Amino acid sequence: MSKAKSITFLSILGVLIAAFIFFTFASFSVGTKDYVGLLRALDYDYDIDGGTSYTLTLSDDNDESIEDIESVSETIGTRLSKLGYENYSITALRRTDKETVLDDVSYSLRITVKTEENNLSDITAVSAYGEVKLYGGSSENPTDEIMTKEKAINNSEYVGTSVSNNQTVYLTSIEFTDYGYDELMDLINNNETAYLKIALGDTTLFNGTISSGGISGKTVYMQLTSESAAKQTALQVSTGGLPYKFEVGEGLQTSPMLGENTFNYVWIAVFVLFIACVVALFIKYKSIATVGAMTLFFFLFIYLWMLIAIPGITVSIGSILGILFALLLAFDGIIISFKRVTEESEKGKTVKSSFKVGYKRALVPVINSSVLSAIVALLLLLFTRGTIKMFAITFGIGIVVSCIACLLFTRFFTLIILPLIKNEDSIIAKKEAE
Amino acid sequence: MKKLCLKKIFILSTLVVVLIGMLCLGIFGLNNSVDYKNAYELDVSVDIENEDTSSIMQEQCKKYFEEVGINPVAYSLIKIGDKSVVYSFHNDISDKIVIEDLISVIKEKAENYMEFDAEIYQTENYVDSQTKNVVLVMAIALVLAFIYLLFMEQIKSALTTLISSLISVLLTISLVSITRVPVEPVFGISVLSSFILSFILSGVLLDRFKEDLRLQEASKLSTCEIVKNQTKNSVVRYIMISVVVLITALVLVVLGTGYLKFLGLQLVLVCVSSLFTSYAWTPMVWKFFNGKKSE
């Protein structure tokens, strides 16, 4: 590469570096959202950035006291997972007042989740009371409960979106059992349509007319106006309600579970690791470390932008660990490459040849490390949830970016830097004679 | 003689640490710090919503806890809204904390018209979304990684990497048990990280052995000499990685409160066990599998 091209590329890179540093601290808007700094553009979970807490207190009109609070907590947890909550905590609390009568233990549940618009409706849905009951007749005059002899509904799922009368609607399927289907067909009979109401306790989940043509297999589809409502309805129809009645308190902002200023501390740790890696490279490899420093910088740059750009990524403490280990992987890859380059240079090869052969020799170990790490990350993604799954997601993305950085960026930056060095032999720090 | 001594030291020290660690694990279990099941909560609240009052409550509560001998490390706190601060304790604090005394300490700095209340709860159950099957995932990862290494390397190298990684995980768990570093909130990730880091470090070292083995005839080096040279060459890499990780861990330990400190300490232990295993065990195991050729 000619000197002029090198200078041009370096100038462009310099502008990108400046932009990155600027956006890290400056405020900017994307669409309707305002961000204070690049790091704030990431979506954080409640352990780092605080969340919302809901307290469920046992209603006074419960017929019986709770005997199995663990089972209630587990059920709520399973339902939250079904609604798409990756990270949550549920604490069952009992007052320890000396005056409390042993037979009248009062429990409350505190659910802490990441703050979202639908939190309250989701928490209300997962803690709803009662059993799923079906009714026929008409909307003005529903009959008594029908389909009581056996289980009538097999499953209910959120299906997706559809367009009806130029409006987007959200579909939930209700799959009936053989018994339920037969009862439904009897209900429809010769009228071709029938009224069906599905309720959970006092809440109506479905209320409308079903035609024989509207049944596909044994499945009926409901149209709802929002995705959250469709998912909640599917959950409630398929799992029913809790055996105890809870009152849901208002949502209150909670501080980060990991302590105040967690956001600042974790990012300071990431940047300290970055600086430490760069300094270590300069101490060991002298001039060649410029290539390493630029590689690490652009690794971090692209990595953070990917975490912002890829939808659905929520950063928790597991994600921060994923970022740290991905940075470490990139650092290790750079050391492997530079070590090979130095060895080739010590054999007497020219600088360009040393870089070429050294990078080639580093290919296999770097790819091996990346593939092995990727195997673990993929397994974690498939078989775990919560913080570990978030670690897997960010670490997995980091593996891809670090592999590209170690194999491509190092070569590219070497091509840019080399023409600008007057004494090419000085770029590689060789072993001093013993 | 010197080589034999070093080998014995590595094996002995690993055995001692693992033995003591497993003993500690069996007797005391892992240190769950603020274990939410069978733990206690103190909810301190005020009747008027005010951000300043929340800070006063925290400050005065901390003062009261110090007076009654409750160490700051023994609890964690979260603010709920602007009217409540919730403290979580590992042990029963209902004998140490007198509600009336606590409230009078808080009122020393608060306005007279504010009413405070405090209640102690016992945590009956705690459920979170964290997965429990990390061991299963690690076992599957081990098998898949072994299969991958079989394709890329010899079976001896694959076995060496696996054994080193397992030893690293054992060492990590043992060190955590011995040092009583609290394991919340990300112990599963720390164990996996130890596994991954050891895998990567060992893999690269074995690649070096493989390269030199290929050139063994021309270089006339024995297996022992290959192992010695390449292990020596890798020392700088190990030092660089350990230093940067330790610096990062130090930042978390110094700056962080509660869980972040524990995380930093866990990172230190992960780093120590992975690097020790890669430096000490990987060459030993590889040499064992490859036998002694023309010393």
Coordinates of C-alpha atoms in Angstrom, one line a residue, chain A residues 46 53 69-71 73-74 77 81 85-98 107-108 110 112 252-262 265-266 268-270 272-274 276-277 280-281 284-285 317-319 321 324-325 328-329 331-332 335-336 339-340 343 361 364-369 371-373 375-377 379-380 383-388 391 395 431 434, chain B residues 36-37 40-41 43 49 58 76-82 84 86 88 94-95 119-131 133-134 136-137 140-142 144-146 148-149 152-153 161 185-186 188-190 192-197 199-201 203-204 207-208 210-211 215 230 232-234 236-237 240-241 243-245 247-248 251-252 255-260 263 267 270:
Chain A
Y46 CA -32.9 -4.6 36.4
S53 CA -41.2 -4.1 41.7
I69 CA -45.9 -20.9 48.8
E70 CA -43.0 -22.4 47.0
S71 CA -45.4 -23.9 44.4
S73 CA -43.8 -18.8 43.4
E74 CA -42.6 -21.4 40.9
G77 CA -42.0 -17.8 37.6
S81 CA -40.9 -17.1 31.4
Y85 CA -39.4 -12.5 30.8
E86 CA -35.8 -13.7 30.7
N87 CA -34.8 -12.2 34.0
Y88 CA -36.9 -11.9 37.1
S89 CA -37.0 -12.5 40.9
I90 CA -39.8 -13.5 43.1
T91 CA -39.5 -13.3 46.8
A92 CA -42.1 -14.8 49.1
L93 CA -42.2 -12.9 52.4
R94 CA -43.8 -13.7 55.8
R95 CA -44.0 -11.2 58.6
T96 CA -42.2 -12.1 61.7
D97 CA -44.3 -10.1 64.2
K98 CA -44.6 -11.9 67.5
Y107 CA -47.6 -14.0 52.9
S108 CA -46.7 -11.4 50.3
R110 CA -42.5 -9.3 45.6
T112 CA -39.0 -7.6 40.4
L252 CA -42.4 0.9 42.2
Q253 CA -39.0 1.7 40.8
T254 CA -36.3 -0.3 42.4
S255 CA -32.6 0.5 42.5
P256 CA -30.2 -1.9 40.8
M257 CA -30.0 -5.3 42.5
L258 CA -26.2 -5.2 42.3
G259 CA -25.9 -1.9 44.1
E260 CA -26.1 1.8 43.2
N261 CA -23.7 3.0 40.4
T262 CA -23.5 -0.6 39.0
Y265 CA -18.6 0.5 37.7
V266 CA -19.1 -2.3 35.2
I268 CA -15.3 1.3 34.1
A269 CA -14.1 -2.3 34.5
V270 CA -14.6 -2.9 30.7
V272 CA -9.9 -0.6 32.3
L273 CA -9.5 -4.0 30.8
F274 CA -9.2 -2.4 27.4
A276 CA -4.7 -2.6 30.4
C277 CA -4.6 -4.8 27.3
A280 CA 0.4 -4.6 28.1
L281 CA 0.7 -4.9 24.3
K284 CA 5.7 -6.3 25.3
Y285 CA 5.6 -5.6 21.6
I317 CA -24.3 -8.6 34.7
G318 CA -23.9 -11.9 32.7
S319 CA -23.7 -9.8 29.5
L321 CA -19.0 -10.8 31.8
L324 CA -15.1 -8.9 29.3
F325 CA -14.4 -12.4 28.1
L328 CA -10.0 -11.1 26.6
L329 CA -10.4 -13.5 23.7
F331 CA -6.5 -9.8 23.3
D332 CA -5.4 -13.4 23.4
I335 CA -0.9 -12.0 21.4
I336 CA -0.9 -15.3 19.5
K339 CA 4.1 -13.9 19.0
R340 CA 4.1 -15.8 15.7
E343 CA 9.2 -15.7 15.9
R361 CA 0.5 -19.5 11.5
V364 CA -5.5 -22.2 13.3
P365 CA -5.1 -21.5 17.0
V366 CA -7.3 -18.4 16.8
I367 CA -10.0 -20.2 14.9
N368 CA -9.8 -23.2 17.3
S369 CA -10.3 -20.9 20.3
V371 CA -14.9 -22.4 17.6
L372 CA -14.5 -24.0 21.0
S373 CA -15.9 -20.8 22.7
I375 CA -19.7 -24.3 21.0
V376 CA -20.0 -23.4 24.7
A377 CA -21.9 -20.2 23.9
L379 CA -25.1 -24.6 24.2
L380 CA -25.6 -22.0 26.9
F383 CA -30.2 -24.8 27.4
T384 CA -30.1 -22.0 29.9
R385 CA -32.0 -18.9 30.8
G386 CA -31.6 -15.8 32.8
T387 CA -28.2 -14.2 33.4
I388 CA -26.3 -17.2 31.9
F391 CA -23.8 -14.1 29.0
F395 CA -20.2 -13.7 24.4
K431 CA 14.4 -10.8 21.8
E434 CA 21.2 -13.2 26.1
Chain B
Y36 CA -32.7 -15.4 49.8
K37 CA -34.2 -18.6 51.2
Y40 CA -34.5 -12.0 56.5
E41 CA -35.6 -8.7 55.2
D43 CA -38.4 -3.0 55.2
E49 CA -42.4 10.3 49.1
Q58 CA -30.1 4.7 54.3
S76 CA -27.6 -5.9 50.7
L77 CA -30.1 -3.1 50.0
I78 CA -32.4 -2.0 47.3
K79 CA -34.5 1.1 47.2
I80 CA -38.1 0.5 46.3
G81 CA -39.8 3.7 45.1
D82 CA -38.8 6.8 47.1
S84 CA -38.9 2.3 51.0
V86 CA -35.3 -3.0 51.8
S88 CA -31.7 -8.4 52.9
S94 CA -34.7 -10.1 64.7
D95 CA -32.8 -10.3 68.0
E119 CA -41.0 -4.4 59.5
I120 CA -39.0 -7.6 59.6
Y121 CA -39.9 -10.3 57.2
Q122 CA -38.7 -13.8 56.8
T123 CA -38.0 -15.0 53.2
E124 CA -40.0 -18.1 52.8
N125 CA -39.0 -18.8 49.2
Y126 CA -37.0 -17.2 46.5
V127 CA -37.4 -17.9 42.8
D128 CA -35.4 -16.4 40.0
S129 CA -34.9 -17.1 36.3
Q130 CA -31.4 -18.4 36.7
T131 CA -30.9 -21.8 35.2
N133 CA -28.4 -27.0 34.8
V134 CA -25.0 -25.5 34.2
L136 CA -25.4 -30.5 32.2
V137 CA -24.4 -27.8 29.7
I140 CA -22.5 -31.5 26.7
A141 CA -19.9 -28.8 25.9
L142 CA -17.1 -31.1 27.0
L144 CA -18.9 -31.6 21.7
A145 CA -15.5 -29.9 22.2
F146 CA -13.8 -33.2 22.5
Y148 CA -14.3 -31.1 17.5
L149 CA -10.7 -31.4 18.8
M152 CA -8.7 -30.9 14.4
E153 CA -6.0 -32.5 16.6
T161 CA -7.3 -30.2 26.8
P185 CA -24.8 -13.8 41.6
V186 CA -22.9 -15.4 38.7
G188 CA -22.3 -20.6 37.1
I189 CA -20.7 -18.1 34.7
S190 CA -17.5 -18.1 36.7
L192 CA -17.9 -21.8 32.8
S193 CA -15.4 -19.1 32.3
S194 CA -12.8 -21.1 34.1
F195 CA -13.6 -24.0 31.7
I196 CA -13.5 -21.8 28.6
L197 CA -10.3 -19.9 29.6
F199 CA -9.6 -24.6 27.1
I200 CA -8.4 -21.7 25.1
L201 CA -5.0 -21.4 26.9
G203 CA -5.4 -25.3 23.1
V204 CA -3.0 -22.7 22.0
D207 CA -0.9 -26.2 19.0
R208 CA 2.7 -25.1 19.7
K210 CA 2.1 -30.0 17.7
E211 CA 4.1 -27.6 15.5
L215 CA 9.7 -30.4 13.1
Q230 CA 7.0 -23.9 24.5
K232 CA 8.6 -21.1 28.7
N233 CA 7.6 -19.2 25.5
S234 CA 4.0 -19.1 26.8
V236 CA 4.7 -14.1 28.8
R237 CA 1.3 -14.7 27.4
M240 CA -0.1 -10.6 30.3
I241 CA -3.5 -12.2 30.5
V243 CA -2.2 -9.0 34.8
V244 CA -5.0 -7.5 32.7
V245 CA -7.6 -9.7 34.4
I247 CA -6.4 -5.2 37.2
T248 CA -10.0 -5.5 36.0
V251 CA -11.4 -2.3 39.8
L252 CA -14.5 -4.2 40.6
L255 CA -15.2 0.3 43.3
G256 CA -18.0 -2.1 43.6
T257 CA -20.3 -2.8 46.5
G258 CA -21.6 -6.1 47.6
Y259 CA -22.1 -8.3 44.6
L260 CA -19.7 -6.5 42.3
L263 CA -17.7 -10.9 41.1
L267 CA -12.7 -13.4 38.5
V270 CA -11.0 -18.1 37.8

